[in-house]
Amino acid sequence: MTRARIAQILKSGEPGTTVDVRGWVRTKRESKQDFAFLEVNDGSCMANVQIVVDANLPDYASLIKQIHTGASVAVVGEIKASLGKGQRIEVHAHSLKVLGTADPATYPLQKKGHSFEFLREKAHLRPRTNTFGAIARVRNALCAAIHAFFQARDFLYVQTPIITTSDCEGAGQVFQVTTLDLARLQQSKSPLDYSHDFFGKKAGLTVSGQLEGEIFATAVGDVYTFGPTFRAENSNTTRHLAEFWMVEPEMAFYELEDNMDLAESFVRTIVKDVLERCPEDLAFFNERIEPNLIASLENIVNHDFIRLTYTEAVEILLKSGHTFEFPIEWGKDMQSEHERFLTEQHFKQPVILTDYPREIKSFYMRCNEDGKTVRAMDVLVPRIGEIIGGSQREERHSVLIDRMKECGLVPEDYWWYLELRQYGTVPHSGFGLGLERTVQLVTGMTNIRDCIPFPRTPKSADF
Ligand code: 4AD
Ligand code: MG
């Protein structure tokens, strides 16, 4: 007999059928009338299945004694209509096997709720809780929706390298990858020579797949990458990880307006997909985590995003009379408090800001004629702030060289990127969506460390 998933049993299991259920015990209740109830969960859905174990079962007393919260069990039994309230059906055990016990004196997940801080230290067990099971399912649904969105539009999924020798964002936040013997280097007086390193030059973990994405976009048109990204930025915030996943579409012949249209339709579509696919999990988050969650997601799905320039946004912030921790002025980067003011208080909608000052944006963004701004676009959403960063790319060879120098980069290091502009250059655009910030948006979880299975942050890389 093959194992049945609990989600399937609860949804469509018919009384009278025999099923094989396996999972982990959430609670055990022993009744005086000589039977026991086990609430068993296998992670396929939020709800548990109720197992009724009759005292007539061989070895009943010794089996029940072994079972506590956290134990794993295998049950073969018959589905019956449930007389108790709260569930349509239950499973009456014909056989019950304890696969693994869990000592109640030491098992960390007890019935009472635990703080998310505590659970971060138990990342090996937290997926067994309601909240983290739901986050895992929502994250999975988001990933499926992301691929479905691009595949439906004939974008090619391109794998860009994790180890690279270029710093896409030019922000010096690259984790170095080396096989040099650091201990020996420390002792020797000779200068660092990367020609002896594994790749023959300084290499690191990618901060973005964009530059390589552009190679494929300028050959096959519409592509996207979707993979892990690494940034050694020492910011201990609720929105930053040192390792996060990014989706980066890149499109030839797209100008900034096309890029904004795609980004908006992308965000609205994947949020809609998750609302449809995970109603039970979202209802849980709405009840337990963020009371306004579902309404705010429906608002995103059903309304056009607001579009305005950075300059216009700064004016709104200055005129707002609101006191910010970091005062804003033209030329300064937006902080999340500014982004959240715009989306939560001023517009009450997601917002796309464009045409940021060139001083605060990366070298690859297309320069505007005003000499002060670039064709950047950030998508901002309530509760998070920036969820997407993107731009039209600088496709003019000589302008790009000047801009690289302005940003302190050595054009020769980017010779292949420049050749894309030398041979058959075209207008093109793209953006990057942070997966974990999207999980935050869709679940209402306030800390990004709870939106990836194994968070990596300064001083923390356990599990
Ligand atoms: O704005 P960013 O830095 O843009 C890029 O990397 C471009 N190369 C993307 C492109 O045009 N192809 O990052 C894009 C998004 C952010 O909006 C944010 O959602 C997420 O990636 N992100 C992070 N998420 C978690 N932790 C961090 N440290 C993040 N840094 C960026
Ligand atoms: Mg950004």
Short mmCIF file of C-alpha atoms and ligand atoms in Angstrom, two decimals:
data_model
loop_
_atom_site.label_atom_id
_atom_site.label_comp_id
_atom_site.label_asym_id
_atom_site.label_seq_id
_atom_site.Cartn_x
_atom_site.Cartn_y
_atom_site.Cartn_z
CA MET A 1 0.00 0.00 0.00
CA THR A 2 1.34 3.42 -0.87
CA ARG A 3 1.47 6.29 1.56
CA ALA A 4 -1.33 8.85 1.25
CA ARG A 5 -0.58 12.53 1.86
CA ILE A 6 -2.71 14.05 4.60
CA ALA A 7 -3.73 17.01 2.40
CA GLN A 8 -5.29 14.55 -0.03
CA ILE A 9 -7.02 12.51 2.68
CA LEU A 10 -8.56 15.58 4.28
CA LYS A 11 -9.68 16.98 0.96
CA SER A 12 -11.11 13.94 -0.76
CA GLY A 13 -10.78 10.88 1.48
CA GLU A 14 -14.01 8.84 1.43
CA PRO A 15 -15.30 7.03 4.52
CA GLY A 16 -14.78 3.30 4.12
CA THR A 17 -11.40 3.51 2.36
CA THR A 18 -8.24 2.18 3.92
CA VAL A 19 -5.23 4.51 3.94
CA ASP A 20 -1.57 4.45 4.91
CA VAL A 21 -0.66 7.65 6.77
CA ARG A 22 2.82 8.56 7.95
CA GLY A 23 3.93 11.65 9.77
CA TRP A 24 4.83 13.32 13.02
CA VAL A 25 2.62 13.47 16.07
CA ARG A 26 1.59 16.96 17.06
CA THR A 27 -0.49 15.95 20.07
CA LYS A 28 -1.71 12.87 21.87
CA ARG A 29 -4.85 12.68 23.97
CA GLU A 30 -5.78 9.58 25.92
CA SER A 31 -9.44 9.06 26.63
CA LYS A 32 -10.79 7.33 29.68
CA GLN A 33 -12.93 5.14 27.42
CA ASP A 34 -9.83 3.29 26.36
CA PHE A 35 -8.80 4.88 23.15
CA ALA A 36 -6.38 7.59 22.17
CA PHE A 37 -6.44 10.42 19.66
CA LEU A 38 -3.29 11.32 17.77
CA GLU A 39 -3.06 14.53 15.75
CA VAL A 40 -0.65 13.67 12.95
CA ASN A 41 0.90 16.08 10.45
CA ASP A 42 3.03 15.27 7.39
CA GLY A 43 3.69 18.81 6.16
CA SER A 44 1.45 18.47 3.11
CA CYS A 45 -0.99 20.97 4.61
CA MET A 46 -1.67 23.03 7.69
CA ALA A 47 -4.29 20.69 9.17
CA ASN A 48 -3.55 17.49 11.06
CA VAL A 49 -5.39 14.24 10.53
CA GLN A 50 -6.96 12.78 13.63
CA ILE A 51 -6.01 9.15 14.23
CA VAL A 52 -8.23 7.15 16.57
CA VAL A 53 -6.38 4.30 18.26
CA ASP A 54 -8.59 1.74 19.96
CA ALA A 55 -7.39 -0.01 23.11
CA ASN A 56 -8.09 -3.35 21.42
CA LEU A 57 -5.12 -2.81 19.15
CA PRO A 58 -2.35 -5.31 20.00
CA ASP A 59 0.27 -3.72 22.30
CA TYR A 60 -1.95 -0.64 22.74
CA ALA A 61 -0.64 0.37 26.15
CA SER A 62 3.03 0.06 25.30
CA LEU A 63 2.62 1.79 21.91
CA ILE A 64 0.74 4.75 23.34
CA LYS A 65 3.29 5.09 26.11
CA GLN A 66 6.04 5.52 23.51
CA ILE A 67 4.24 8.28 21.63
CA HIS A 68 4.77 11.95 22.47
CA THR A 69 4.79 15.21 20.53
CA GLY A 70 7.39 14.88 17.77
CA ALA A 71 7.34 11.09 17.44
CA SER A 72 7.05 9.65 13.93
CA VAL A 73 4.37 7.07 13.25
CA ALA A 74 3.04 4.90 10.42
CA VAL A 75 -0.66 4.12 10.54
CA VAL A 76 -2.82 1.94 8.35
CA GLY A 77 -6.46 2.53 9.03
CA GLU A 78 -9.95 3.18 7.78
CA ILE A 79 -11.37 6.62 7.05
CA LYS A 80 -14.57 7.28 8.99
CA ALA A 81 -16.82 10.27 9.24
CA SER A 82 -15.80 12.16 12.36
CA LEU A 83 -18.25 12.73 15.18
CA GLY A 84 -16.04 15.35 16.77
CA LYS A 85 -16.24 18.92 15.61
CA GLY A 86 -13.45 20.57 13.66
CA GLN A 87 -12.88 17.80 11.16
CA ARG A 88 -14.88 16.04 8.45
CA ILE A 89 -13.16 12.69 8.79
CA GLU A 90 -10.74 10.78 10.95
CA VAL A 91 -8.70 7.58 10.53
CA HIS A 92 -9.32 4.55 12.75
CA ALA A 93 -6.06 2.68 13.08
CA HIS A 94 -5.86 -1.02 12.15
CA SER A 95 -2.15 -0.96 12.75
CA LEU A 96 0.17 1.55 14.34
CA LYS A 97 3.94 1.59 14.19
CA VAL A 98 6.19 3.96 16.10
CA LEU A 99 9.04 4.74 13.68
CA GLY A 100 10.92 7.09 15.98
CA THR A 101 10.25 8.32 19.49
CA ALA A 102 10.80 11.89 20.72
CA ASP A 103 11.71 12.28 24.36
CA PRO A 104 9.37 14.91 25.85
CA ALA A 105 12.07 15.91 28.32
CA THR A 106 14.32 17.18 25.51
CA TYR A 107 12.25 17.64 22.31
CA PRO A 108 12.40 21.41 21.75
CA LEU A 109 9.04 21.91 20.01
CA GLN A 110 6.37 21.65 22.61
CA LYS A 111 2.70 22.40 22.11
CA LYS A 112 2.94 25.97 23.31
CA GLY A 113 4.01 28.47 20.68
CA HIS A 114 7.67 29.42 20.38
CA SER A 115 9.17 32.77 19.42
CA PHE A 116 10.64 33.10 15.93
CA GLU A 117 14.00 33.99 17.53
CA PHE A 118 13.99 30.69 19.41
CA LEU A 119 12.98 28.78 16.29
CA ARG A 120 15.85 30.33 14.28
CA GLU A 121 18.18 28.48 16.60
CA LYS A 122 16.28 25.29 15.82
CA ALA A 123 16.33 25.62 12.04
CA HIS A 124 16.58 21.80 11.80
CA LEU A 125 13.18 21.40 13.49
CA ARG A 126 11.29 24.60 12.70
CA PRO A 127 9.84 23.28 9.40
CA ARG A 128 7.72 21.01 11.60
CA THR A 129 5.80 23.96 13.02
CA ASN A 130 2.62 25.36 11.48
CA THR A 131 4.23 28.67 10.55
CA PHE A 132 7.35 27.25 8.91
CA GLY A 133 5.47 24.47 7.14
CA ALA A 134 3.22 27.15 5.67
CA ILE A 135 6.20 29.32 4.67
CA ALA A 136 7.79 26.33 2.91
CA ARG A 137 4.61 25.70 0.93
CA VAL A 138 4.13 29.37 0.03
CA ARG A 139 7.77 29.71 -1.04
CA ASN A 140 7.39 26.64 -3.23
CA ALA A 141 4.19 28.02 -4.78
CA LEU A 142 5.96 31.31 -5.49
CA CYS A 143 8.86 29.55 -7.24
CA ALA A 144 6.43 27.55 -9.37
CA ALA A 145 4.50 30.76 -10.22
CA ILE A 146 7.74 32.53 -11.19
CA HIS A 147 8.75 29.81 -13.64
CA ALA A 148 5.18 29.55 -14.95
CA PHE A 149 5.05 33.31 -15.61
CA PHE A 150 8.18 33.36 -17.74
CA GLN A 151 7.65 30.00 -19.41
CA ALA A 152 4.17 31.11 -20.50
CA ARG A 153 5.83 34.09 -22.22
CA ASP A 154 8.54 31.99 -23.92
CA PHE A 155 11.41 33.36 -21.83
CA LEU A 156 14.42 31.04 -21.71
CA TYR A 157 15.60 30.00 -18.26
CA VAL A 158 19.37 30.59 -18.33
CA GLN A 159 21.78 29.44 -15.63
CA THR A 160 24.38 32.07 -14.83
CA PRO A 161 27.51 31.25 -12.83
CA ILE A 162 27.75 31.35 -9.06
CA ILE A 163 31.50 31.87 -9.12
CA THR A 164 32.50 34.97 -11.06
CA THR A 165 35.32 37.46 -11.50
CA SER A 166 33.16 40.57 -12.01
CA ASP A 167 31.24 42.63 -9.46
CA CYS A 168 27.94 43.43 -11.16
CA GLU A 169 26.78 46.01 -8.66
CA GLY A 170 30.26 47.49 -8.26
CA ALA A 171 29.54 47.87 -4.57
CA GLY A 172 32.43 45.78 -3.26
CA GLN A 173 30.17 43.36 -1.43
CA VAL A 174 31.63 40.24 -3.00
CA PHE A 175 32.47 37.16 -0.94
CA GLN A 176 35.88 36.04 -2.10
CA VAL A 177 36.45 32.50 -3.38
CA THR A 178 40.02 31.30 -3.05
CA THR A 179 42.12 28.20 -2.59
CA LEU A 180 45.14 30.23 -1.48
CA ASP A 181 46.53 29.12 1.86
CA LEU A 182 45.56 32.07 4.01
CA ALA A 183 47.54 30.94 7.04
CA ARG A 184 50.73 30.69 4.99
CA LEU A 185 50.07 34.00 3.26
CA GLN A 186 49.79 35.70 6.60
CA GLN A 187 53.28 34.55 7.55
CA SER A 188 54.99 35.31 4.25
CA LYS A 189 56.10 38.84 3.44
CA SER A 190 55.50 38.55 -0.32
CA PRO A 191 52.57 40.44 -1.87
CA LEU A 192 49.34 38.67 -2.78
CA ASP A 193 49.59 37.10 -6.24
CA TYR A 194 46.28 35.91 -7.61
CA SER A 195 47.97 34.20 -10.54
CA HIS A 196 48.63 31.39 -8.04
CA ASP A 197 44.97 31.26 -7.04
CA PHE A 198 42.62 28.61 -8.42
CA PHE A 199 41.17 30.75 -11.23
CA GLY A 200 44.37 32.70 -11.83
CA LYS A 201 42.66 35.90 -10.72
CA LYS A 202 40.56 37.26 -7.91
CA ALA A 203 37.16 35.50 -7.91
CA GLY A 204 34.04 35.64 -5.79
CA LEU A 205 30.43 34.58 -5.36
CA THR A 206 28.02 36.35 -7.67
CA VAL A 207 26.04 39.38 -6.45
CA SER A 208 23.79 39.16 -9.52
CA GLY A 209 23.44 37.12 -12.70
CA GLN A 210 22.56 40.20 -14.70
CA LEU A 211 25.74 40.76 -16.70
CA GLU A 212 25.73 37.18 -17.98
CA GLY A 213 21.96 37.45 -18.45
CA GLU A 214 22.59 40.35 -20.83
CA ILE A 215 24.83 38.09 -22.93
CA PHE A 216 21.94 35.73 -23.56
CA ALA A 217 19.29 38.47 -23.90
CA THR A 218 21.32 40.04 -26.70
CA ALA A 219 21.35 36.68 -28.47
CA VAL A 220 18.00 35.00 -27.82
CA GLY A 221 15.80 37.93 -26.78
CA ASP A 222 13.98 37.17 -23.54
CA VAL A 223 15.66 35.28 -20.72
CA TYR A 224 15.56 34.94 -16.96
CA THR A 225 17.91 33.62 -14.33
CA PHE A 226 16.75 32.36 -10.96
CA GLY A 227 19.33 31.40 -8.40
CA PRO A 228 21.24 32.13 -5.23
CA THR A 229 22.99 35.47 -4.88
CA PHE A 230 25.54 36.53 -2.28
CA ARG A 231 26.29 39.88 -0.71
CA ALA A 232 28.76 40.59 2.05
CA GLU A 233 26.92 43.69 3.18
CA ASN A 234 27.15 44.10 6.88
CA SER A 235 23.56 45.18 7.37
CA ASN A 236 21.72 43.47 10.18
CA THR A 237 18.20 44.43 9.09
CA THR A 238 14.95 42.54 8.73
CA ARG A 239 15.26 42.85 4.92
CA HIS A 240 18.84 41.75 4.21
CA LEU A 241 20.45 38.36 3.87
CA ALA A 242 24.01 37.49 2.90
CA GLU A 243 22.63 34.69 0.71
CA PHE A 244 19.32 35.23 -1.05
CA TRP A 245 17.56 34.12 -4.21
CA MET A 246 16.97 36.49 -7.08
CA VAL A 247 14.91 36.23 -10.26
CA GLU A 248 16.43 38.31 -13.04
CA PRO A 249 14.66 38.67 -16.37
CA GLU A 250 16.56 40.44 -19.15
CA MET A 251 14.90 41.49 -22.39
CA ALA A 252 16.37 42.72 -25.66
CA PHE A 253 14.49 45.57 -27.38
CA TYR A 254 12.80 46.59 -24.10
CA GLU A 255 12.85 50.20 -23.01
CA LEU A 256 12.12 51.29 -19.45
CA GLU A 257 8.33 51.47 -19.98
CA ASP A 258 8.25 47.88 -21.28
CA ASN A 259 10.37 46.85 -18.32
CA MET A 260 7.92 48.47 -15.86
CA ASP A 261 4.95 46.84 -17.57
CA LEU A 262 6.58 43.42 -17.28
CA ALA A 263 7.63 43.92 -13.65
CA GLU A 264 4.15 45.04 -12.64
CA SER A 265 2.40 42.22 -14.40
CA PHE A 266 4.95 39.78 -12.93
CA VAL A 267 4.37 40.84 -9.31
CA ARG A 268 0.60 40.91 -9.69
CA THR A 269 0.50 37.51 -11.39
CA ILE A 270 2.66 35.63 -8.90
CA VAL A 271 0.78 37.12 -5.94
CA LYS A 272 -2.51 36.11 -7.57
CA ASP A 273 -1.21 32.58 -8.17
CA VAL A 274 -0.24 32.16 -4.52
CA LEU A 275 -3.61 33.52 -3.33
CA GLU A 276 -5.26 30.86 -5.46
CA ARG A 277 -2.93 27.99 -4.63
CA CYS A 278 -2.39 28.48 -0.88
CA PRO A 279 -5.69 29.79 0.57
CA GLU A 280 -5.38 27.76 3.78
CA ASP A 281 -1.84 28.93 4.51
CA LEU A 282 -2.65 32.57 3.72
CA ALA A 283 -5.70 32.43 5.98
CA PHE A 284 -3.35 31.27 8.74
CA PHE A 285 -0.93 34.16 8.14
CA ASN A 286 -3.84 36.59 7.99
CA GLU A 287 -5.08 35.36 11.36
CA ARG A 288 -1.78 34.93 13.18
CA ILE A 289 0.82 37.18 11.59
CA GLU A 290 -0.57 40.16 9.64
CA PRO A 291 -4.27 40.98 10.09
CA ASN A 292 -4.49 42.97 6.86
CA LEU A 293 -2.57 40.45 4.75
CA ILE A 294 -5.13 39.07 2.32
CA ALA A 295 -6.76 42.47 1.73
CA SER A 296 -3.36 44.00 1.00
CA LEU A 297 -2.48 41.20 -1.45
CA GLU A 298 -5.82 41.55 -3.22
CA ASN A 299 -5.16 45.27 -3.44
CA ILE A 300 -1.87 44.50 -5.22
CA VAL A 301 -3.55 42.09 -7.64
CA ASN A 302 -6.50 44.35 -8.47
CA HIS A 303 -4.96 47.80 -8.91
CA ASP A 304 -2.45 49.39 -11.22
CA PHE A 305 0.84 50.39 -9.62
CA ILE A 306 1.59 54.10 -9.25
CA ARG A 307 4.47 55.32 -11.41
CA LEU A 308 6.50 58.45 -10.74
CA THR A 309 10.07 59.66 -10.83
CA TYR A 310 12.48 59.68 -7.92
CA THR A 311 12.48 63.48 -8.11
CA GLU A 312 8.69 63.63 -7.75
CA ALA A 313 8.84 61.16 -4.86
CA VAL A 314 11.42 63.27 -3.02
CA GLU A 315 9.15 66.29 -3.38
CA ILE A 316 6.25 64.34 -1.88
CA LEU A 317 8.42 63.22 1.04
CA LEU A 318 9.70 66.74 1.66
CA LYS A 319 6.20 68.21 1.57
CA SER A 320 4.71 65.46 3.73
CA GLY A 321 5.62 67.10 7.02
CA HIS A 322 6.51 63.61 8.26
CA THR A 323 9.66 63.31 10.38
CA PHE A 324 11.96 60.58 9.13
CA GLU A 325 14.84 59.06 11.04
CA PHE A 326 17.02 59.76 7.98
CA PRO A 327 16.01 63.08 6.40
CA ILE A 328 15.65 62.81 2.64
CA GLU A 329 17.04 65.22 0.08
CA TRP A 330 17.56 64.99 -3.67
CA GLY A 331 20.60 62.83 -4.39
CA LYS A 332 20.31 60.60 -1.35
CA ASP A 333 19.31 56.96 -1.57
CA MET A 334 15.81 56.13 -0.33
CA GLN A 335 15.66 54.36 3.01
CA SER A 336 13.01 51.79 3.67
CA GLU A 337 11.13 54.29 5.89
CA HIS A 338 10.76 56.58 2.85
CA GLU A 339 9.72 53.72 0.60
CA ARG A 340 7.18 52.53 3.13
CA PHE A 341 5.77 56.03 3.63
CA LEU A 342 5.11 56.29 -0.10
CA THR A 343 3.45 52.87 -0.42
CA GLU A 344 1.67 52.63 2.93
CA GLN A 345 0.64 56.15 3.77
CA HIS A 346 0.76 58.33 0.68
CA PHE A 347 -0.35 56.11 -2.21
CA LYS A 348 -1.55 52.99 -0.33
CA GLN A 349 -0.43 51.08 -3.43
CA PRO A 350 2.73 49.57 -4.83
CA VAL A 351 4.81 52.27 -6.49
CA ILE A 352 7.40 52.22 -9.28
CA LEU A 353 10.00 54.95 -8.94
CA THR A 354 12.13 55.80 -11.97
CA ASP A 355 15.04 58.01 -13.00
CA TYR A 356 17.20 57.95 -9.90
CA PRO A 357 20.30 60.15 -9.47
CA ARG A 358 23.21 58.57 -11.30
CA GLU A 359 25.53 58.92 -8.28
CA ILE A 360 23.59 56.34 -6.28
CA LYS A 361 23.00 53.77 -9.03
CA SER A 362 25.13 51.16 -10.79
CA PHE A 363 27.31 51.72 -13.84
CA TYR A 364 25.18 49.72 -16.26
CA MET A 365 22.04 51.89 -16.07
CA ARG A 366 21.24 54.01 -19.12
CA CYS A 367 22.15 57.69 -18.67
CA ASN A 368 19.45 60.29 -19.24
CA GLU A 369 20.05 63.43 -21.32
CA ASP A 370 19.82 65.63 -18.20
CA GLY A 371 23.25 64.36 -17.14
CA LYS A 372 21.95 63.81 -13.60
CA THR A 373 19.71 60.76 -13.66
CA VAL A 374 19.64 57.21 -15.02
CA ARG A 375 16.84 55.01 -16.34
CA ALA A 376 16.50 53.05 -13.13
CA MET A 377 13.28 51.64 -11.72
CA ASP A 378 12.57 50.30 -8.25
CA VAL A 379 9.28 48.61 -7.40
CA LEU A 380 8.22 49.41 -3.84
CA VAL A 381 5.51 47.57 -1.92
CA PRO A 382 3.80 48.09 1.43
CA ARG A 383 5.46 46.56 4.53
CA ILE A 384 8.74 45.86 2.66
CA GLY A 385 9.80 48.79 0.52
CA GLU A 386 12.00 47.81 -2.43
CA ILE A 387 11.17 44.39 -3.82
CA ILE A 388 12.51 44.89 -7.37
CA GLY A 389 15.46 46.85 -8.68
CA GLY A 390 15.99 47.21 -12.40
CA SER A 391 16.79 49.51 -15.28
CA GLN A 392 17.16 50.08 -18.95
CA ARG A 393 20.80 49.23 -19.72
CA GLU A 394 23.37 51.57 -21.20
CA GLU A 395 23.73 50.21 -24.73
CA ARG A 396 25.98 53.01 -26.09
CA HIS A 397 29.60 51.83 -26.11
CA SER A 398 31.36 55.12 -25.45
CA VAL A 399 28.82 56.36 -22.90
CA LEU A 400 29.24 53.09 -21.00
CA ILE A 401 33.03 53.40 -20.95
CA ASP A 402 32.77 56.93 -19.54
CA ARG A 403 30.26 55.80 -16.96
CA MET A 404 32.45 52.88 -15.85
CA LYS A 405 35.35 55.24 -15.30
CA GLU A 406 33.05 57.62 -13.40
CA CYS A 407 32.15 54.66 -11.12
CA GLY A 408 35.81 53.78 -10.58
CA LEU A 409 35.72 50.57 -12.63
CA VAL A 410 38.42 49.47 -15.06
CA PRO A 411 36.73 49.05 -18.49
CA GLU A 412 39.23 46.35 -19.55
CA ASP A 413 37.94 44.13 -16.74
CA TYR A 414 34.54 44.23 -18.44
CA TRP A 415 35.84 43.74 -21.99
CA TRP A 416 33.23 41.13 -22.91
CA TYR A 417 30.39 43.25 -21.52
CA LEU A 418 31.64 46.15 -23.63
CA GLU A 419 31.84 43.98 -26.75
CA LEU A 420 28.09 43.39 -26.49
CA ARG A 421 27.85 47.14 -27.23
CA GLN A 422 30.45 47.00 -29.97
CA TYR A 423 28.82 44.23 -31.97
CA GLY A 424 25.13 44.55 -32.73
CA THR A 425 24.14 46.58 -29.68
CA VAL A 426 20.41 46.96 -28.96
CA PRO A 427 18.28 48.74 -26.38
CA HIS A 428 17.59 46.29 -23.57
CA SER A 429 16.33 46.20 -20.01
CA GLY A 430 15.86 43.93 -17.04
CA PHE A 431 15.24 43.73 -13.34
CA GLY A 432 15.82 41.60 -10.25
CA LEU A 433 13.16 40.46 -7.79
CA GLY A 434 14.29 39.28 -4.36
CA LEU A 435 12.56 35.98 -3.59
CA GLU A 436 12.75 36.26 0.20
CA ARG A 437 11.33 39.78 0.21
CA THR A 438 8.50 38.41 -1.92
CA VAL A 439 7.95 35.63 0.62
CA GLN A 440 7.82 38.36 3.29
CA LEU A 441 5.26 40.27 1.26
CA VAL A 442 3.03 37.27 0.70
CA THR A 443 3.20 35.79 4.22
CA GLY A 444 3.36 38.98 6.28
CA MET A 445 6.42 37.64 8.14
CA THR A 446 8.36 40.60 9.47
CA ASN A 447 11.87 39.14 9.45
CA ILE A 448 13.50 37.98 6.21
CA ARG A 449 15.46 35.35 8.20
CA ASP A 450 12.21 33.43 8.54
CA CYS A 451 11.58 33.48 4.78
CA ILE A 452 14.50 31.27 3.68
CA PRO A 453 15.05 27.78 5.10
CA PHE A 454 18.61 28.41 6.29
CA PRO A 455 19.38 32.14 6.67
CA ARG A 456 22.92 33.44 6.30
CA THR A 457 23.59 36.76 8.02
CA PRO A 458 26.61 38.40 9.64
CA LYS A 459 28.05 35.97 12.24
CA SER A 460 25.46 33.34 11.46
CA ALA A 461 25.73 30.37 9.08
CA ASP A 462 24.72 27.37 11.16
CA PHE A 463 22.85 24.41 9.69
O1 4AD B 1 18.45 46.24 -6.53
P1 4AD B 1 19.39 45.08 -6.68
O2 4AD B 1 20.71 45.19 -6.04
O3 4AD B 1 19.52 44.85 -8.25
C1 4AD B 1 20.38 44.00 -8.86
O4 4AD B 1 21.08 43.18 -8.33
C2 4AD B 1 20.28 44.06 -10.38
N1 4AD B 1 21.48 43.45 -10.93
C3 4AD B 1 19.02 43.36 -10.81
C4 4AD B 1 18.83 43.40 -12.31
O5 4AD B 1 18.57 44.47 -12.83
N2 4AD B 1 18.96 42.28 -12.97
O6 4AD B 1 18.69 43.76 -6.13
C5 4AD B 1 17.46 43.34 -6.68
C6 4AD B 1 16.54 42.86 -5.59
C7 4AD B 1 16.18 43.91 -4.55
O7 4AD B 1 15.14 44.73 -5.01
C8 4AD B 1 15.79 43.06 -3.37
O8 4AD B 1 14.47 42.56 -3.52
C9 4AD B 1 16.74 41.89 -3.49
O9 4AD B 1 17.16 41.82 -4.83
N3 4AD B 1 17.90 42.05 -2.61
C10 4AD B 1 18.06 41.43 -1.44
N4 4AD B 1 17.28 40.55 -0.78
C11 4AD B 1 17.73 40.09 0.40
N5 4AD B 1 18.92 40.41 0.94
C12 4AD B 1 19.74 41.30 0.33
N6 4AD B 1 20.92 41.60 0.87
C13 4AD B 1 19.32 41.84 -0.92
N7 4AD B 1 19.87 42.69 -1.81
C14 4AD B 1 19.00 42.80 -2.80
MG MG B 2 18.26 47.97 -5.43
#
